[in-house]
mmCIF file of C-alpha atoms in Angstrom:
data_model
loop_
_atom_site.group_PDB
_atom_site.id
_atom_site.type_symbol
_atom_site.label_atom_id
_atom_site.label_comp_id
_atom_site.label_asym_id
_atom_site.label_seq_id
_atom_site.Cartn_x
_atom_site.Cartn_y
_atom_site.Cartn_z
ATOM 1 C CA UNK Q 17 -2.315 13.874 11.849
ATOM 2 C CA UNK Q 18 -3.439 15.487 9.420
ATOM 3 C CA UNK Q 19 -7.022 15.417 7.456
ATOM 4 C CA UNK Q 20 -6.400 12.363 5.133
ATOM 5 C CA UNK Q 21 -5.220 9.927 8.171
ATOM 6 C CA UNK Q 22 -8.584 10.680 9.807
ATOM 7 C CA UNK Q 23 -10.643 9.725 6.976
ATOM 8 C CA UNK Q 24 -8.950 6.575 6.651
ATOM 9 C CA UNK Q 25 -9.134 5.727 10.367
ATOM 10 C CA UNK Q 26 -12.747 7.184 9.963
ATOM 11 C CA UNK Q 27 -12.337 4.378 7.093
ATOM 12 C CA UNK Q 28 -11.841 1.310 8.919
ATOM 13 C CA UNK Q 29 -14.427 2.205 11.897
ATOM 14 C CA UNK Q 30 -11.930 4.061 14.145
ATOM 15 C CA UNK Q 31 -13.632 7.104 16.148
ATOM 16 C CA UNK Q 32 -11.268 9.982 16.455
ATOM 17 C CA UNK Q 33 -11.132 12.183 19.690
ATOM 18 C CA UNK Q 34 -9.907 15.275 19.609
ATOM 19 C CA UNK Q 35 -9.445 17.416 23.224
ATOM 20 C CA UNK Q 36 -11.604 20.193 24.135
ATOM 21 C CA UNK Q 37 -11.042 23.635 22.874
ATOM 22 C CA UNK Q 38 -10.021 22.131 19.044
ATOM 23 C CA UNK Q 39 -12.041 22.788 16.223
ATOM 24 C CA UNK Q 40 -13.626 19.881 15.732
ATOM 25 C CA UNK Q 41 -16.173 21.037 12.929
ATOM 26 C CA UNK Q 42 -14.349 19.866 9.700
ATOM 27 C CA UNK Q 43 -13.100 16.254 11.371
ATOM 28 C CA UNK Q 44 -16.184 15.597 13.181
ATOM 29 C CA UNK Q 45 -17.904 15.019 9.506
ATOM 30 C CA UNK Q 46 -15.200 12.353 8.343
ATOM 31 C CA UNK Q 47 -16.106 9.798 11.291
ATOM 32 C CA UNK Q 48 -19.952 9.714 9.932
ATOM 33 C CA UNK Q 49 -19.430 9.833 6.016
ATOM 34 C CA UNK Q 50 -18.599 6.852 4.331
ATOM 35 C CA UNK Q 51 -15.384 5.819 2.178
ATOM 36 C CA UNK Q 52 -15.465 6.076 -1.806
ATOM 37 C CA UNK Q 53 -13.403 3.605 -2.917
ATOM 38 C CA UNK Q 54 -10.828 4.577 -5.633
ATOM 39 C CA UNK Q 55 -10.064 1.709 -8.407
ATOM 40 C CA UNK Q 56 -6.845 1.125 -8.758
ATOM 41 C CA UNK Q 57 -4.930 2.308 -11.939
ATOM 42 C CA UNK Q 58 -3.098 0.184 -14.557
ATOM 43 C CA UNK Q 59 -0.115 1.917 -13.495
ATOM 44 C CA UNK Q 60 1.200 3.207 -10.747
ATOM 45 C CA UNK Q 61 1.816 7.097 -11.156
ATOM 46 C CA UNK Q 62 4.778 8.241 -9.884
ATOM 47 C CA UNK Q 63 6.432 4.533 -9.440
ATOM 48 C CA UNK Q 64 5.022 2.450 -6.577
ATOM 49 C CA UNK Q 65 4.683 -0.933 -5.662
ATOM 50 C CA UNK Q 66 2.862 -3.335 -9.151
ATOM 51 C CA UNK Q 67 1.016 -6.101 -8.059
ATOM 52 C CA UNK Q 68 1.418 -8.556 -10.370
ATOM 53 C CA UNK Q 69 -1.949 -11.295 -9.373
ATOM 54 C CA UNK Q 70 -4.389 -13.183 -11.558
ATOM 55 C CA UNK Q 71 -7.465 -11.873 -9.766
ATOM 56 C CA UNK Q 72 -10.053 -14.646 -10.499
ATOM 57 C CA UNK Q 73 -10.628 -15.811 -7.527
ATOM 58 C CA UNK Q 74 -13.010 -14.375 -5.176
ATOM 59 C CA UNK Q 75 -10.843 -15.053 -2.091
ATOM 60 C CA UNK Q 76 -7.902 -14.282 -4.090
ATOM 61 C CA UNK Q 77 -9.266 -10.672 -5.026
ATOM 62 C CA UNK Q 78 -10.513 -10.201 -1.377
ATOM 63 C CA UNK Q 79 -6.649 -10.693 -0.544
ATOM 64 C CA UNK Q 80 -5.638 -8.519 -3.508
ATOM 65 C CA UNK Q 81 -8.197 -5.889 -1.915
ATOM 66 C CA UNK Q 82 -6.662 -6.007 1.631
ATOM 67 C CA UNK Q 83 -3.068 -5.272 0.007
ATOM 68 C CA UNK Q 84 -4.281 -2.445 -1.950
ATOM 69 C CA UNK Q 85 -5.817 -0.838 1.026
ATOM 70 C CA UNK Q 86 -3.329 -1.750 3.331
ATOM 71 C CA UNK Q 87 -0.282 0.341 0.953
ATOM 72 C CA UNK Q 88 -3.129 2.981 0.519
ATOM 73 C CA UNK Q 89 -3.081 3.428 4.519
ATOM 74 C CA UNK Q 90 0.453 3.354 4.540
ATOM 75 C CA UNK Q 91 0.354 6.144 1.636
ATOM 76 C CA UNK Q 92 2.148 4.309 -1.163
ATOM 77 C CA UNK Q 93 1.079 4.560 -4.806
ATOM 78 C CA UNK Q 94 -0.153 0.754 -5.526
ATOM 79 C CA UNK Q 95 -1.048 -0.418 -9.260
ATOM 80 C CA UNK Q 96 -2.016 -4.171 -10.001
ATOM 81 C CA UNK Q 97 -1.453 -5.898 -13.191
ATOM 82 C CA UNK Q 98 -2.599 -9.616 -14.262
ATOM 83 C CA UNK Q 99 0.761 -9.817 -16.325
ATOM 84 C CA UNK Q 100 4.634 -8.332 -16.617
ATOM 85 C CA UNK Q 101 4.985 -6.280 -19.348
ATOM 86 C CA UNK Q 102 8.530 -4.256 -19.691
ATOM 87 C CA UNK Q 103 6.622 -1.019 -20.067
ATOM 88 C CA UNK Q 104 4.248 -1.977 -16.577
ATOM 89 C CA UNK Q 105 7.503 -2.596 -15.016
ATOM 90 C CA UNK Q 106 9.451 0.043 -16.183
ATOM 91 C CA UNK Q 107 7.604 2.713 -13.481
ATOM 92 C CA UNK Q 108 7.893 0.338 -10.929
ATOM 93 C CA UNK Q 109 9.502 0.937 -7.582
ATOM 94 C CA UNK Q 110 8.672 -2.407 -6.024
ATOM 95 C CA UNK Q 111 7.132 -5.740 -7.124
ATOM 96 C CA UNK Q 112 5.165 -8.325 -5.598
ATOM 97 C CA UNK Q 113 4.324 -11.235 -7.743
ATOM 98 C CA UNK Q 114 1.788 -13.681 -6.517
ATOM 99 C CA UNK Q 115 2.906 -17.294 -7.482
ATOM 100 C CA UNK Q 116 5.978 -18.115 -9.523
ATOM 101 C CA UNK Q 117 4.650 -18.191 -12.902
ATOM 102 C CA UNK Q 118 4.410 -14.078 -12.217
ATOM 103 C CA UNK Q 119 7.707 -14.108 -10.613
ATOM 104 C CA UNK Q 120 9.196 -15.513 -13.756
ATOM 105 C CA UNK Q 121 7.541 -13.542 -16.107
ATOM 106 C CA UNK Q 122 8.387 -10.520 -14.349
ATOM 107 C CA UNK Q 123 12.051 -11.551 -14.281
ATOM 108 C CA UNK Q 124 12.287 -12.530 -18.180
ATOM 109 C CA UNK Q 125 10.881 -8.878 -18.827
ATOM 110 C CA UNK Q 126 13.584 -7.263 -16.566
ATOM 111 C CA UNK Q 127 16.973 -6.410 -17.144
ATOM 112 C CA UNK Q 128 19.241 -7.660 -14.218
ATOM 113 C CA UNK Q 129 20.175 -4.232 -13.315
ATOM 114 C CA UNK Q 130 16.310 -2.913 -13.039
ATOM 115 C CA UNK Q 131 15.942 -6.232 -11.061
ATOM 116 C CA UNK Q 132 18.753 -5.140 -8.996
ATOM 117 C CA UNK Q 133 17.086 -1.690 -7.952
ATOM 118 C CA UNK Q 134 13.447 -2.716 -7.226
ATOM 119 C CA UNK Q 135 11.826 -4.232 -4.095
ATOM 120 C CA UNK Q 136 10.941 -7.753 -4.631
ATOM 121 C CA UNK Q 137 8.724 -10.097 -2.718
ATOM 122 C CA UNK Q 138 7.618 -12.940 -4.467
ATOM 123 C CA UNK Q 139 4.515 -15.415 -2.232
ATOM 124 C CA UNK Q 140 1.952 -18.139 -2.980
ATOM 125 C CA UNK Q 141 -1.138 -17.212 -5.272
ATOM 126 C CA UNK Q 142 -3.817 -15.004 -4.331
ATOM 127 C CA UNK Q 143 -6.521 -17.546 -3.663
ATOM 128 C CA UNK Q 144 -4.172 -20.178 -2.026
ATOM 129 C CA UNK Q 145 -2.776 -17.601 0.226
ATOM 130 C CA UNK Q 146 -5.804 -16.210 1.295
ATOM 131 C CA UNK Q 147 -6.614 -19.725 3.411
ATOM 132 C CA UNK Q 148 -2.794 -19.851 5.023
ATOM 133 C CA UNK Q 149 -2.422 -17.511 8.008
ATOM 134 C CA UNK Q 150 1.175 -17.718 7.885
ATOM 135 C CA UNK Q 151 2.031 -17.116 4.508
ATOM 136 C CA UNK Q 152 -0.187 -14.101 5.051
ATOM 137 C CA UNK Q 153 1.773 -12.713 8.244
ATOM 138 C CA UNK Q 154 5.030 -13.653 5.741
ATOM 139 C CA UNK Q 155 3.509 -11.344 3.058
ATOM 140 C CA UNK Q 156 2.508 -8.385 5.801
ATOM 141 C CA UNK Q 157 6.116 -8.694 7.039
ATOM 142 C CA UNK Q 158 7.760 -8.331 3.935
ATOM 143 C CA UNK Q 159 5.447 -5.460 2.210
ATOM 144 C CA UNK Q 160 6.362 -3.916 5.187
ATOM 145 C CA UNK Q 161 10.371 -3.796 4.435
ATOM 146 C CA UNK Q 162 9.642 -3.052 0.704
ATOM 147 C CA UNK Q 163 7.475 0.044 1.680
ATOM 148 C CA UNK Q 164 9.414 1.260 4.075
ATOM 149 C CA UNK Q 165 11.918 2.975 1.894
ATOM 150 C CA UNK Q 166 9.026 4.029 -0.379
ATOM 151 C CA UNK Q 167 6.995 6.129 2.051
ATOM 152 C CA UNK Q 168 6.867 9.580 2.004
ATOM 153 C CA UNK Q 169 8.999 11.551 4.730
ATOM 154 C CA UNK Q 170 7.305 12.609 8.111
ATOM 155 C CA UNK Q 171 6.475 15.932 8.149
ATOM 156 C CA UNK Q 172 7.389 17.958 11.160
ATOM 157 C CA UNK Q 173 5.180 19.758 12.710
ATOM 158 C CA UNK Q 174 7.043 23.092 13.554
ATOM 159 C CA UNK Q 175 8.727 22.909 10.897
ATOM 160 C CA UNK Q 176 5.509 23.230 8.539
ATOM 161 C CA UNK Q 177 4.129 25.653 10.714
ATOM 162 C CA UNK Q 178 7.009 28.251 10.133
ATOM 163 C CA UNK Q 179 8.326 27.815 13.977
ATOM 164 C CA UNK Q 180 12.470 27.367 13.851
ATOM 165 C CA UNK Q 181 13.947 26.476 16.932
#
């Protein structure tokens, strides 16, 4: 674990216990210090997942919120954008478009090749999913198969250390 998985679980109220004998001067600080909260860019750098939502809605944006932090956690570049435009698209490793009118427009602005090679999920609208529990375990379940081939790879531990056995 290293130091940015403890500030997020520092994030979310989590208390992190490390055994005795570890240095716990520069993680004790992260439990007690509270989270800045990054906006998220236009764009994804480096090709993540785009969010395509109108975020008008209060609930809706709540929702919106809970995505972004939940594909932070999980260490995935996230971008969110209130339309498809080819050149918002073009970075794109995955798409989730809330309601069909963005699912539409994202697949006029697509080639059927580039549609091909991305992650798609396509639910409800922002605000009317935020009041349907199981459209919401739907959406958890499938951001979870379209991030799963975008996180990064595990680092091993003796490996990173220098130790070959």
């Amino acid at each position: 674990m290293d130091d940015r998985d403890l500030h997020r679980l520092a994030e979310i109220g989590i208390d992190v216990y490390l055994p005795r004998g570890a240095s716990p001067a520069p993680r004790a600080n992260l439990v007690h210090e509270p989270a800045a909260v990054a906006p998220v860019p236009a764009t994804a750098p480096g090709g993540g997942v785009l969010l395509l939502a109108d975020a008008s809605n209060p609930r809706g944006a709540a929702l919106l919120a809970g995505v972004v932090r939940a594909l932070a956690f999980a260490h995935v570049d996230c971008a969110q954008a209130g339309n498809a435009d080819e050149a918002t698209l073009a970075t794109a490793r995955a798409l989730v478009a809330f309601g069909d009118a963005q699912a539409r427009a994202a697949g006029a602005a697509l080639s059927a090749q580039r549609q091909r090679e991305i992650g798609w999920v396509v639910t409800a609208e922002p605000a009317v999913l935020a009041g349907d529990a199981r459209a919401k375990r739907a959406l958890w379940s499938e951001l979870k198969r379209v991030v799963r081939p975008l996180r990064p790879a595990p680092r091993q531990a003796g490996r990173a250390a220098g130790d070959e056995r």
